[in-house]
mmCIF file of C-alpha atoms in Angstrom:
data_model
loop_
_atom_site.group_PDB
_atom_site.id
_atom_site.type_symbol
_atom_site.label_atom_id
_atom_site.label_comp_id
_atom_site.label_asym_id
_atom_site.label_seq_id
_atom_site.Cartn_x
_atom_site.Cartn_y
_atom_site.Cartn_z
ATOM 1 C CA UNK A 1294 -3.808 -3.087 3.433
ATOM 2 C CA UNK A 1295 -3.737 -1.082 5.615
ATOM 3 C CA UNK A 1296 0.151 -2.111 6.876
ATOM 4 C CA UNK A 1297 0.881 -1.465 3.407
ATOM 5 C CA UNK A 1298 -0.478 2.300 3.417
ATOM 6 C CA UNK A 1299 0.918 3.368 6.613
ATOM 7 C CA UNK A 1300 4.599 1.418 5.139
ATOM 8 C CA UNK A 1301 3.555 4.057 2.100
ATOM 9 C CA UNK A 1302 2.895 6.923 4.041
ATOM 10 C CA UNK A 1303 6.504 5.308 6.144
ATOM 11 C CA UNK A 1304 9.057 5.809 3.445
ATOM 12 C CA UNK A 1305 7.301 9.001 2.627
ATOM 13 C CA UNK A 1306 8.262 10.966 4.997
ATOM 14 C CA UNK A 1307 11.122 9.323 6.240
ATOM 15 C CA UNK A 1308 12.929 9.605 3.152
ATOM 16 C CA UNK A 1309 11.754 13.243 2.797
ATOM 17 C CA UNK A 1310 13.412 14.237 5.903
ATOM 18 C CA UNK A 1311 16.623 12.690 4.290
ATOM 19 C CA UNK A 1312 16.837 15.002 1.698
ATOM 20 C CA UNK A 1313 15.401 17.951 2.151
ATOM 21 C CA UNK A 1314 18.148 20.203 3.788
ATOM 22 C CA UNK A 1315 20.222 18.123 1.434
ATOM 23 C CA UNK A 1316 20.672 21.959 -0.910
ATOM 24 C CA UNK A 1317 19.903 24.715 1.022
ATOM 25 C CA UNK A 1318 17.123 27.104 -0.480
ATOM 26 C CA UNK A 1319 17.754 30.789 -2.476
ATOM 27 C CA UNK A 1320 15.087 33.344 -2.276
ATOM 28 C CA UNK A 1321 15.253 32.414 -5.976
ATOM 29 C CA UNK A 1322 14.107 29.614 -5.520
ATOM 30 C CA UNK A 1323 11.146 30.383 -3.340
ATOM 31 C CA UNK A 1324 9.882 33.588 -5.883
ATOM 32 C CA UNK A 1325 10.125 30.135 -8.439
ATOM 33 C CA UNK A 1326 8.133 27.806 -5.961
ATOM 34 C CA UNK A 1327 5.903 30.740 -5.745
ATOM 35 C CA UNK A 1328 5.466 31.085 -9.674
ATOM 36 C CA UNK A 1329 4.493 27.184 -9.603
ATOM 37 C CA UNK A 1330 2.573 26.815 -6.881
ATOM 38 C CA UNK A 1331 0.171 29.812 -9.020
ATOM 39 C CA UNK A 1332 0.305 27.955 -12.419
ATOM 40 C CA UNK A 1333 -0.696 25.134 -10.688
ATOM 41 C CA UNK A 1334 -3.732 26.826 -8.948
ATOM 42 C CA UNK A 1335 -4.695 28.319 -12.091
ATOM 43 C CA UNK A 1336 -4.669 25.122 -13.871
ATOM 44 C CA UNK A 1337 -6.661 23.168 -11.624
ATOM 45 C CA UNK A 1338 -8.891 25.572 -10.935
ATOM 46 C CA UNK A 1339 -9.139 25.775 -14.855
ATOM 47 C CA UNK A 1340 -9.882 21.806 -14.819
ATOM 48 C CA UNK A 1341 -11.750 20.841 -12.443
ATOM 49 C CA UNK A 1342 -15.226 19.914 -12.925
ATOM 50 C CA UNK A 1343 -13.019 17.556 -15.512
ATOM 51 C CA UNK A 1344 -11.250 16.926 -12.917
ATOM 52 C CA UNK A 1345 -14.069 15.936 -10.734
ATOM 53 C CA UNK A 1346 -16.207 13.420 -13.985
ATOM 54 C CA UNK A 1347 -12.765 11.539 -13.700
ATOM 55 C CA UNK A 1348 -12.584 10.701 -10.487
ATOM 56 C CA UNK A 1349 -15.688 9.972 -10.669
ATOM 57 C CA UNK A 1350 -15.731 7.832 -13.781
ATOM 58 C CA UNK A 1351 -12.832 5.474 -13.122
ATOM 59 C CA UNK A 1352 -13.181 2.348 -11.934
ATOM 60 C CA UNK A 1353 -11.252 1.879 -8.473
ATOM 61 C CA UNK A 1354 -8.834 -0.756 -9.571
ATOM 62 C CA UNK A 1355 -7.510 1.731 -12.878
ATOM 63 C CA UNK A 1356 -4.216 3.181 -10.933
ATOM 64 C CA UNK A 1357 -5.380 7.510 -11.511
ATOM 65 C CA UNK A 1358 -3.512 9.865 -14.354
ATOM 66 C CA UNK A 1359 -1.284 12.628 -12.351
ATOM 67 C CA UNK A 1360 -1.501 15.620 -14.854
ATOM 68 C CA UNK A 1361 -1.144 17.963 -11.230
ATOM 69 C CA UNK A 1362 2.529 16.352 -12.107
ATOM 70 C CA UNK A 1363 3.597 18.582 -14.531
ATOM 71 C CA UNK A 1364 4.449 21.160 -11.628
ATOM 72 C CA UNK A 1365 5.563 18.813 -9.616
ATOM 73 C CA UNK A 1366 7.747 17.541 -12.435
ATOM 74 C CA UNK A 1367 8.979 20.828 -12.539
ATOM 75 C CA UNK A 1368 10.066 21.668 -8.871
ATOM 76 C CA UNK A 1369 12.196 18.923 -8.223
ATOM 77 C CA UNK A 1370 14.797 19.315 -11.401
ATOM 78 C CA UNK A 1371 14.877 23.308 -10.711
ATOM 79 C CA UNK A 1372 14.427 23.269 -7.113
ATOM 80 C CA UNK A 1373 15.666 21.724 -3.792
ATOM 81 C CA UNK A 1374 14.210 19.360 -2.898
ATOM 82 C CA UNK A 1375 12.690 20.481 0.439
ATOM 83 C CA UNK A 1376 10.392 22.897 -2.744
ATOM 84 C CA UNK A 1377 10.303 20.644 -4.936
ATOM 85 C CA UNK A 1378 8.517 18.175 -1.862
ATOM 86 C CA UNK A 1379 6.519 20.932 -0.817
ATOM 87 C CA UNK A 1380 4.890 20.991 -4.170
ATOM 88 C CA UNK A 1381 4.177 17.587 -3.982
ATOM 89 C CA UNK A 1382 1.900 18.476 -1.205
ATOM 90 C CA UNK A 1383 0.458 21.942 -2.159
ATOM 91 C CA UNK A 1384 -1.198 20.101 -5.375
ATOM 92 C CA UNK A 1385 -2.356 17.719 -3.727
ATOM 93 C CA UNK A 1386 -3.836 19.925 -1.253
ATOM 94 C CA UNK A 1387 -5.073 22.377 -4.079
ATOM 95 C CA UNK A 1388 -6.285 20.199 -5.992
ATOM 96 C CA UNK A 1389 -8.405 18.492 -2.403
ATOM 97 C CA UNK A 1390 -9.504 21.611 -1.536
ATOM 98 C CA UNK A 1391 -10.970 21.766 -5.572
ATOM 99 C CA UNK A 1392 -12.238 19.060 -6.499
ATOM 100 C CA UNK A 1393 -13.730 17.331 -4.462
ATOM 101 C CA UNK A 1394 -15.321 20.097 -1.074
ATOM 102 C CA UNK A 1395 -18.080 17.103 -0.723
ATOM 103 C CA UNK A 1396 -16.602 14.514 -0.650
ATOM 104 C CA UNK A 1397 -14.353 15.007 2.527
ATOM 105 C CA UNK A 1398 -15.403 12.326 5.647
ATOM 106 C CA UNK A 1399 -14.998 9.614 2.467
ATOM 107 C CA UNK A 1400 -11.281 10.511 0.737
ATOM 108 C CA UNK A 1401 -8.525 11.923 2.379
ATOM 109 C CA UNK A 1402 -6.829 8.575 3.515
ATOM 110 C CA UNK A 1403 -6.492 7.723 -0.627
ATOM 111 C CA UNK A 1404 -5.037 11.044 -1.447
ATOM 112 C CA UNK A 1405 -3.077 10.792 1.326
ATOM 113 C CA UNK A 1406 -1.593 8.133 0.314
ATOM 114 C CA UNK A 1407 -1.615 9.368 -3.048
ATOM 115 C CA UNK A 1408 0.288 11.617 -2.537
ATOM 116 C CA UNK A 1409 3.126 10.004 -0.604
ATOM 117 C CA UNK A 1410 3.293 7.566 -3.805
ATOM 118 C CA UNK A 1411 4.784 10.781 -5.423
ATOM 119 C CA UNK A 1412 6.754 11.880 -2.879
ATOM 120 C CA UNK A 1413 9.009 7.951 -2.896
ATOM 121 C CA UNK A 1414 8.977 9.017 -6.001
ATOM 122 C CA UNK A 1415 10.171 12.567 -5.971
ATOM 123 C CA UNK A 1416 13.031 11.133 -3.360
ATOM 124 C CA UNK A 1417 13.992 8.776 -5.772
ATOM 125 C CA UNK A 1418 13.981 12.228 -8.459
ATOM 126 C CA UNK A 1419 16.275 13.759 -6.417
ATOM 127 C CA UNK A 1420 18.802 11.453 -6.133
ATOM 128 C CA UNK A 1421 19.378 10.725 -9.570
ATOM 129 C CA UNK A 1422 19.196 14.483 -10.054
ATOM 130 C CA UNK A 1423 21.787 15.254 -7.091
ATOM 131 C CA UNK A 1424 24.261 12.640 -8.131
ATOM 132 C CA UNK A 1425 23.544 13.194 -12.447
ATOM 133 C CA UNK A 1426 23.792 16.257 -12.961
ATOM 134 C CA UNK A 1427 26.551 19.118 -12.918
ATOM 135 C CA UNK A 1428 23.945 22.397 -11.696
ATOM 136 C CA UNK A 1429 21.524 20.465 -9.669
ATOM 137 C CA UNK A 1430 18.989 22.698 -9.368
ATOM 138 C CA UNK A 1431 19.631 25.038 -12.035
ATOM 139 C CA UNK A 1432 21.099 27.870 -9.919
ATOM 140 C CA UNK A 1433 20.547 31.825 -11.767
ATOM 141 C CA UNK A 1434 23.996 31.408 -13.390
ATOM 142 C CA UNK A 1435 24.196 28.373 -14.284
ATOM 143 C CA UNK A 1436 20.764 27.038 -15.972
ATOM 144 C CA UNK A 1437 19.757 24.287 -16.147
ATOM 145 C CA UNK A 1438 20.477 21.498 -18.960
ATOM 146 C CA UNK A 1439 24.913 21.567 -19.359
ATOM 147 C CA UNK A 1440 24.533 19.343 -22.212
ATOM 148 C CA UNK A 1441 23.261 15.961 -22.974
ATOM 149 C CA UNK A 1442 23.857 14.561 -20.001
ATOM 150 C CA UNK A 1443 21.923 16.550 -17.703
ATOM 151 C CA UNK A 1444 19.060 15.600 -20.103
ATOM 152 C CA UNK A 1445 19.652 12.040 -19.987
ATOM 153 C CA UNK A 1446 20.241 12.611 -16.822
ATOM 154 C CA UNK A 1447 16.868 13.642 -16.102
ATOM 155 C CA UNK A 1448 14.602 11.644 -18.293
ATOM 156 C CA UNK A 1449 16.121 9.218 -16.376
ATOM 157 C CA UNK A 1450 15.057 10.630 -13.257
ATOM 158 C CA UNK A 1451 12.002 11.295 -14.225
ATOM 159 C CA UNK A 1452 10.801 7.862 -15.176
ATOM 160 C CA UNK A 1453 11.868 6.299 -11.917
ATOM 161 C CA UNK A 1454 10.113 9.010 -9.845
ATOM 162 C CA UNK A 1455 6.851 7.307 -12.377
ATOM 163 C CA UNK A 1456 7.726 3.779 -11.951
ATOM 164 C CA UNK A 1457 8.487 4.112 -8.705
ATOM 165 C CA UNK A 1458 4.621 6.389 -8.319
ATOM 166 C CA UNK A 1459 3.575 3.919 -11.247
ATOM 167 C CA UNK A 1460 4.808 0.982 -9.205
ATOM 168 C CA UNK A 1461 2.958 1.738 -5.369
ATOM 169 C CA UNK A 1462 0.191 2.612 -6.982
ATOM 170 C CA UNK A 1463 -0.331 -0.901 -8.838
ATOM 171 C CA UNK A 1464 0.015 -3.086 -5.971
ATOM 172 C CA UNK A 1465 -2.117 -1.543 -3.435
ATOM 173 C CA UNK A 1466 -4.679 -2.076 -6.220
ATOM 174 C CA UNK A 1467 -3.667 -5.439 -6.492
ATOM 175 C CA UNK A 1468 -3.606 -5.986 -2.046
ATOM 176 C CA UNK A 1469 -7.369 -3.888 -2.390
ATOM 177 C CA UNK A 1470 -8.958 -5.711 -5.285
ATOM 178 C CA UNK A 1471 -6.986 -8.763 -5.853
ATOM 179 C CA UNK A 1472 -7.456 -9.196 -10.178
ATOM 180 C CA UNK A 1473 -8.421 -12.017 -11.875
ATOM 181 C CA UNK A 1474 -5.301 -12.392 -13.679
ATOM 182 C CA UNK A 1475 -2.796 -10.198 -14.286
ATOM 183 C CA UNK A 1476 -4.694 -8.957 -18.315
ATOM 184 C CA UNK A 1477 -7.135 -7.485 -15.448
ATOM 185 C CA UNK A 1478 -4.870 -5.376 -13.782
ATOM 186 C CA UNK A 1479 -3.269 -4.050 -16.493
ATOM 187 C CA UNK A 1480 -6.379 -3.063 -18.175
ATOM 188 C CA UNK A 1481 -6.528 0.455 -18.158
ATOM 189 C CA UNK A 1482 -2.718 1.034 -18.652
ATOM 190 C CA UNK A 1483 -1.854 2.790 -21.701
ATOM 191 C CA UNK A 1484 -3.646 5.788 -20.078
ATOM 192 C CA UNK A 1485 -0.521 6.216 -18.927
ATOM 193 C CA UNK A 1486 1.319 7.672 -22.028
ATOM 194 C CA UNK A 1487 -0.867 11.046 -20.866
ATOM 195 C CA UNK A 1488 0.793 10.752 -17.956
ATOM 196 C CA UNK A 1489 4.076 10.786 -19.969
ATOM 197 C CA UNK A 1490 3.474 13.542 -21.608
ATOM 198 C CA UNK A 1491 2.527 15.471 -18.280
ATOM 199 C CA UNK A 1492 6.255 14.805 -17.091
ATOM 200 C CA UNK A 1493 7.697 15.967 -20.766
ATOM 201 C CA UNK A 1494 5.415 19.237 -20.028
ATOM 202 C CA UNK A 1495 6.931 19.411 -16.969
ATOM 203 C CA UNK A 1496 10.801 19.736 -18.470
ATOM 204 C CA UNK A 1497 9.139 22.760 -20.498
ATOM 205 C CA UNK A 1498 8.058 24.000 -17.967
ATOM 206 C CA UNK A 1499 11.617 23.858 -15.646
ATOM 207 C CA UNK A 1500 14.156 25.363 -18.892
ATOM 208 C CA UNK A 1501 11.252 28.420 -18.434
ATOM 209 C CA UNK A 1502 11.086 28.847 -15.111
ATOM 210 C CA UNK A 1503 14.726 29.305 -14.450
ATOM 211 C CA UNK A 1504 15.771 30.093 -17.715
ATOM 212 C CA UNK A 1505 13.521 31.846 -19.789
ATOM 213 C CA UNK A 1506 10.294 33.862 -19.366
ATOM 214 C CA UNK A 1507 8.455 32.956 -15.874
ATOM 215 C CA UNK A 1508 5.332 34.966 -18.043
ATOM 216 C CA UNK A 1509 5.830 32.882 -21.385
ATOM 217 C CA UNK A 1510 4.216 29.695 -18.187
ATOM 218 C CA UNK A 1511 1.307 30.348 -18.795
ATOM 219 C CA UNK A 1512 1.591 28.951 -22.254
ATOM 220 C CA UNK A 1513 1.554 26.116 -20.264
ATOM 221 C CA UNK A 1514 -1.457 26.459 -18.177
ATOM 222 C CA UNK A 1515 -3.497 27.084 -21.642
ATOM 223 C CA UNK A 1516 -1.976 23.776 -22.780
ATOM 224 C CA UNK A 1517 -3.192 21.657 -19.726
ATOM 225 C CA UNK A 1518 -6.649 23.311 -19.812
ATOM 226 C CA UNK A 1519 -6.667 22.474 -23.341
ATOM 227 C CA UNK A 1520 -5.866 18.738 -22.969
ATOM 228 C CA UNK A 1521 -7.777 18.292 -20.170
ATOM 229 C CA UNK A 1522 -11.377 19.878 -22.307
ATOM 230 C CA UNK A 1523 -9.860 18.330 -26.329
ATOM 231 C CA UNK A 1524 -8.949 15.336 -24.996
ATOM 232 C CA UNK A 1525 -10.031 13.779 -22.031
ATOM 233 C CA UNK A 1526 -13.226 14.842 -21.116
ATOM 234 C CA UNK A 1527 -14.300 13.476 -24.729
ATOM 235 C CA UNK A 1528 -11.952 10.026 -23.429
ATOM 236 C CA UNK A 1529 -13.797 10.020 -19.763
ATOM 237 C CA UNK A 1530 -17.307 10.515 -21.867
ATOM 238 C CA UNK A 1531 -17.201 8.282 -23.890
ATOM 239 C CA UNK A 1532 -16.072 5.447 -21.488
ATOM 240 C CA UNK A 1533 -18.791 6.282 -18.682
ATOM 241 C CA UNK A 1534 -20.667 5.699 -21.881
ATOM 242 C CA UNK A 1535 -19.685 2.516 -22.917
ATOM 243 C CA UNK A 1536 -19.333 -0.530 -21.322
ATOM 244 C CA UNK A 1537 -15.434 -1.952 -21.711
ATOM 245 C CA UNK A 1538 -15.859 -5.585 -22.417
ATOM 246 C CA UNK A 1539 -19.273 -5.659 -24.798
ATOM 247 C CA UNK A 1540 -19.316 -2.475 -26.059
ATOM 248 C CA UNK A 1541 -22.417 -1.624 -25.178
ATOM 249 C CA UNK A 1542 -24.240 1.737 -22.529
ATOM 250 C CA UNK A 1543 -23.383 0.746 -19.623
ATOM 251 C CA UNK A 1544 -26.059 1.144 -16.929
ATOM 252 C CA UNK A 1545 -25.922 4.488 -15.426
ATOM 253 C CA UNK A 1546 -25.977 6.068 -19.445
ATOM 254 C CA UNK A 1547 -29.009 3.507 -20.419
ATOM 255 C CA UNK A 1548 -30.722 4.383 -18.024
ATOM 256 C CA UNK A 1549 -30.490 8.287 -18.578
ATOM 257 C CA UNK A 1550 -31.698 7.188 -22.346
ATOM 258 C CA UNK A 1551 -34.547 5.128 -21.095
ATOM 259 C CA UNK A 1552 -35.494 8.685 -19.619
ATOM 260 C CA UNK A 1553 -34.620 10.430 -21.867
ATOM 261 C CA UNK A 1554 -37.560 7.909 -24.860
ATOM 262 C CA UNK A 1555 -40.161 7.701 -21.690
ATOM 263 C CA UNK A 1556 -40.106 11.186 -22.419
ATOM 264 C CA UNK A 1557 -40.558 11.762 -25.639
ATOM 265 C CA UNK A 1558 -42.749 8.456 -25.781
ATOM 266 C CA UNK A 1559 -45.848 9.912 -27.379
ATOM 267 C CA UNK A 1560 -49.294 9.835 -26.941
ATOM 268 C CA UNK A 1561 -51.078 6.093 -28.508
ATOM 269 C CA UNK A 1562 -47.656 4.857 -29.258
ATOM 270 C CA UNK A 1563 -45.969 2.298 -26.019
ATOM 271 C CA UNK A 1564 -42.045 2.476 -24.684
ATOM 272 C CA UNK A 1565 -41.216 -0.979 -24.079
ATOM 273 C CA UNK A 1566 -38.158 -2.272 -21.877
ATOM 274 C CA UNK A 1567 -36.573 -5.672 -21.862
ATOM 275 C CA UNK A 1568 -34.324 -7.316 -18.972
ATOM 276 C CA UNK A 1569 -32.228 -10.449 -20.067
ATOM 277 C CA UNK A 1570 -30.639 -12.600 -18.380
ATOM 278 C CA UNK A 1571 -27.890 -15.373 -20.178
ATOM 279 C CA UNK A 1572 -29.313 -19.002 -17.990
ATOM 280 C CA UNK A 1573 -25.956 -20.391 -16.059
ATOM 281 C CA UNK A 1574 -23.466 -18.230 -16.754
ATOM 282 C CA UNK A 1575 -21.421 -19.162 -13.575
ATOM 283 C CA UNK A 1576 -21.078 -22.150 -14.573
ATOM 284 C CA UNK A 1577 -19.244 -21.282 -17.871
ATOM 285 C CA UNK A 1578 -17.262 -17.980 -15.496
ATOM 286 C CA UNK A 1579 -16.833 -21.172 -13.327
ATOM 287 C CA UNK A 1580 -15.703 -23.897 -16.205
ATOM 288 C CA UNK A 1581 -13.921 -21.923 -18.813
ATOM 289 C CA UNK A 1582 -12.698 -18.839 -16.210
ATOM 290 C CA UNK A 1583 -13.706 -15.612 -16.290
ATOM 291 C CA UNK A 1584 -11.815 -14.095 -19.308
ATOM 292 C CA UNK A 1585 -13.747 -16.615 -21.714
ATOM 293 C CA UNK A 1586 -16.506 -15.806 -19.538
ATOM 294 C CA UNK A 1587 -16.057 -12.294 -21.061
ATOM 295 C CA UNK A 1588 -15.849 -13.447 -25.121
ATOM 296 C CA UNK A 1589 -19.530 -14.772 -24.550
ATOM 297 C CA UNK A 1590 -20.758 -11.517 -22.870
ATOM 298 C CA UNK A 1591 -19.142 -9.792 -26.525
ATOM 299 C CA UNK A 1592 -20.705 -12.375 -28.687
ATOM 300 C CA UNK A 1593 -23.387 -10.998 -26.602
ATOM 301 C CA UNK A 1594 -23.307 -8.335 -26.320
ATOM 302 C CA UNK A 1595 -22.605 -8.701 -31.084
ATOM 303 C CA UNK A 1596 -25.822 -9.983 -30.803
ATOM 304 C CA UNK A 1597 -28.062 -7.692 -29.238
ATOM 305 C CA UNK A 1598 -26.635 -4.821 -31.723
ATOM 306 C CA UNK A 1599 -27.122 -6.916 -34.315
ATOM 307 C CA UNK A 1600 -31.158 -7.540 -33.657
ATOM 308 C CA UNK A 1601 -32.018 -4.085 -32.429
ATOM 309 C CA UNK A 1602 -32.736 -0.676 -34.396
ATOM 310 C CA UNK A 1603 -30.225 2.015 -34.413
ATOM 311 C CA UNK A 1604 -33.231 3.877 -32.080
ATOM 312 C CA UNK A 1605 -33.583 0.731 -29.677
ATOM 313 C CA UNK A 1606 -30.447 0.972 -25.872
ATOM 314 C CA UNK A 1607 -28.933 -1.322 -25.565
ATOM 315 C CA UNK A 1608 -26.902 -1.787 -22.214
ATOM 316 C CA UNK A 1609 -25.307 -4.069 -19.901
ATOM 317 C CA UNK A 1610 -27.267 -3.936 -16.996
ATOM 318 C CA UNK A 1611 -24.443 -5.860 -15.186
ATOM 319 C CA UNK A 1612 -23.024 -8.802 -14.274
ATOM 320 C CA UNK A 1613 -24.522 -11.252 -17.020
ATOM 321 C CA UNK A 1614 -27.322 -9.403 -18.080
ATOM 322 C CA UNK A 1615 -28.817 -7.119 -19.694
ATOM 323 C CA UNK A 1616 -31.615 -4.445 -21.344
ATOM 324 C CA UNK A 1617 -32.849 -3.187 -23.777
ATOM 325 C CA UNK A 1618 -34.905 0.305 -24.551
ATOM 326 C CA UNK A 1619 -37.790 -0.173 -27.593
ATOM 327 C CA UNK A 1620 -39.504 3.147 -27.950
ATOM 328 C CA UNK A 1621 -42.073 3.570 -30.487
ATOM 329 C CA UNK A 1622 -43.942 0.474 -30.550
ATOM 330 C CA UNK A 1623 -47.319 -0.677 -31.447
ATOM 331 C CA UNK A 1624 -47.736 -2.591 -27.439
ATOM 332 C CA UNK A 1625 -47.859 -5.842 -25.945
ATOM 333 C CA UNK A 1626 -47.504 -7.580 -29.067
ATOM 334 C CA UNK A 1627 -44.872 -5.865 -30.394
ATOM 335 C CA UNK A 1628 -42.616 -6.719 -27.599
ATOM 336 C CA UNK A 1629 -42.941 -9.869 -27.661
ATOM 337 C CA UNK A 1630 -42.474 -10.632 -31.609
ATOM 338 C CA UNK A 1631 -38.790 -8.347 -30.588
ATOM 339 C CA UNK A 1632 -37.857 -10.390 -27.472
ATOM 340 C CA UNK A 1633 -39.265 -14.131 -28.954
ATOM 341 C CA UNK A 1634 -36.370 -12.424 -31.960
ATOM 342 C CA UNK A 1635 -33.922 -11.103 -29.417
ATOM 343 C CA UNK A 1636 -33.521 -15.603 -27.746
ATOM 344 C CA UNK A 1637 -33.680 -17.043 -30.851
ATOM 345 C CA UNK A 1638 -30.941 -15.417 -31.737
ATOM 346 C CA UNK A 1639 -28.452 -15.612 -28.667
ATOM 347 C CA UNK A 1640 -29.688 -19.561 -29.393
ATOM 348 C CA UNK A 1641 -27.273 -19.305 -32.291
ATOM 349 C CA UNK A 1642 -24.261 -17.866 -30.672
ATOM 350 C CA UNK A 1643 -21.481 -19.323 -30.901
ATOM 351 C CA UNK A 1644 -17.808 -18.130 -28.505
ATOM 352 C CA UNK A 1645 -14.407 -19.908 -29.939
ATOM 353 C CA UNK A 1646 -12.477 -19.855 -26.874
ATOM 354 C CA UNK A 1647 -8.535 -20.150 -28.212
ATOM 355 C CA UNK A 1648 -7.376 -21.021 -25.209
ATOM 356 C CA UNK A 1649 -9.517 -24.349 -24.365
ATOM 357 C CA UNK A 1650 -9.825 -25.620 -28.413
ATOM 358 C CA UNK A 1651 -13.413 -25.079 -27.475
ATOM 359 C CA UNK A 1652 -16.511 -23.910 -28.743
ATOM 360 C CA UNK A 1653 -19.521 -22.831 -26.443
ATOM 361 C CA UNK A 1654 -23.039 -22.958 -28.506
ATOM 362 C CA UNK A 1655 -26.777 -24.047 -27.478
ATOM 363 C CA UNK A 1656 -26.091 -20.332 -24.972
ATOM 364 C CA UNK A 1657 -30.316 -19.083 -23.877
ATOM 365 C CA UNK A 1658 -31.389 -16.395 -22.192
ATOM 366 C CA UNK A 1659 -34.638 -15.917 -19.905
ATOM 367 C CA UNK A 1660 -36.620 -11.931 -20.626
ATOM 368 C CA UNK A 1661 -38.568 -10.341 -18.809
ATOM 369 C CA UNK A 1662 -40.437 -7.483 -20.000
ATOM 370 C CA UNK A 1663 -42.768 -4.268 -19.609
ATOM 371 C CA UNK A 1664 -44.665 -1.666 -21.699
ATOM 372 C CA UNK A 1665 -45.066 2.353 -20.502
ATOM 373 C CA UNK A 1666 -47.602 3.375 -19.928
ATOM 374 C CA UNK A 1667 -49.203 0.199 -18.326
ATOM 375 C CA UNK A 1668 -50.833 -0.083 -15.520
ATOM 376 C CA UNK A 1669 -48.957 1.195 -12.031
ATOM 377 C CA UNK A 1670 -46.650 1.876 -14.468
ATOM 378 C CA UNK A 1671 -45.371 5.430 -15.338
ATOM 379 C CA UNK A 1672 -41.916 6.302 -14.737
ATOM 380 C CA UNK A 1673 -38.397 3.674 -15.606
ATOM 381 C CA UNK A 1674 -37.840 3.119 -11.875
ATOM 382 C CA UNK A 1675 -41.613 1.500 -12.591
ATOM 383 C CA UNK A 1676 -40.673 0.220 -15.595
ATOM 384 C CA UNK A 1677 -37.618 -1.809 -13.649
ATOM 385 C CA UNK A 1678 -40.037 -3.159 -11.126
ATOM 386 C CA UNK A 1679 -42.365 -4.313 -13.601
ATOM 387 C CA UNK A 1680 -39.853 -6.230 -15.946
ATOM 388 C CA UNK A 1681 -37.071 -6.940 -12.708
ATOM 389 C CA UNK A 1682 -40.643 -9.163 -11.734
ATOM 390 C CA UNK A 1683 -40.985 -10.606 -15.143
ATOM 391 C CA UNK A 1684 -37.937 -11.494 -15.276
ATOM 392 C CA UNK A 1685 -37.607 -13.656 -12.521
ATOM 393 C CA UNK A 1686 -41.356 -15.787 -14.180
ATOM 394 C CA UNK A 1687 -39.185 -16.531 -16.243
ATOM 395 C CA UNK A 1688 -36.420 -17.984 -14.862
ATOM 396 C CA UNK A 1689 -38.867 -19.086 -12.364
ATOM 397 C CA UNK A 1690 -40.908 -20.831 -14.963
ATOM 398 C CA UNK A 1691 -37.428 -22.772 -16.727
ATOM 399 C CA UNK A 1692 -35.065 -20.522 -18.091
ATOM 400 C CA UNK A 1693 -35.153 -20.073 -21.494
ATOM 401 C CA UNK A 1694 -38.192 -18.495 -22.024
ATOM 402 C CA UNK A 1695 -40.096 -14.375 -22.167
ATOM 403 C CA UNK A 1696 -42.666 -13.394 -20.157
ATOM 404 C CA UNK A 1697 -44.047 -9.896 -19.979
ATOM 405 C CA UNK A 1698 -45.675 -7.611 -16.625
ATOM 406 C CA UNK A 1699 -49.123 -7.708 -16.386
ATOM 407 C CA UNK A 1700 -51.063 -5.368 -19.538
ATOM 408 C CA UNK A 1701 -52.850 -2.325 -18.885
ATOM 409 C CA UNK A 1702 -56.550 -3.519 -17.375
#
């Protein structure tokens, strides 16, 4: 993996140096570069908090959707190659300084590699544009687009830039964390449609920069900020709260909701927490494969969702473990009744495995539970410790059973 990253970085440097002085830089080019840099800085600042959340919530095995591409695509179309490369470096540097000011000791190598993949794609686009366009880049007296032919060349160049960048990133993901299947590697690939939109907006930006009043670019900045706030923020908040396999809430979101419910627990009422662990789930994965194991997890998640109340919170804790918050219950007898009902519900789940012509049945689950408030239980952390110990006793007791933490003394 390290060798691959070093090779990509070296290719980026050499290819950038090879194309840098193909076209001389004019004063007009420098002014346009300054305008693009200013717009990029404003857009990055306006979306800083959202981008930080996107990066934090993003799974390591999913390629990053780079909306900064608007500015670097515009630069590769409208500016000489050396300034197009400089725009990539500038946008990544600004984003690095503004988005992750507290993470610099950990992440620089990843950002450098990401910039290198974009530079590789940019140099390929430079070659296509310089060979195919009548006026590359747009000169003050020639405009930018001389007809549909130039538009077709720009589209090909932008597509090639995206394809090289994405391919290099996907290879890195596959090398650093080998996927269980091709479908897993491309699980988040649909989000790349957002980057296609950024490429299209980059073309509009280039045309405005060369053939219209640069002040119009204010509209592009506004559009980018609105896109983030109206679409990306909603999408990534949803993704951060929802487990992709089961549709239940994530571990982090479950804990947030558990804290809220604990704070709302009234005097004289109790809050229950259940931990569930599918018995012998590793055998299912080993025998039928992880994709079929995911089908089992999804079916169990559906069964849990159907069995709990609307105000209860069910989440996937990790692997084959689930956690349920049950607010406003009377006491241990109620919690035990709910746990047994869930255990029986899981036992009747059946899962058809389409690639094996097999139906899995007789699933069992071990359950640990605890109540708040109770002896030595005053927080969510206390509840987690108590339920985990109860779950351990259920496992040690033979599995397919319910164990509750000791009641208050």
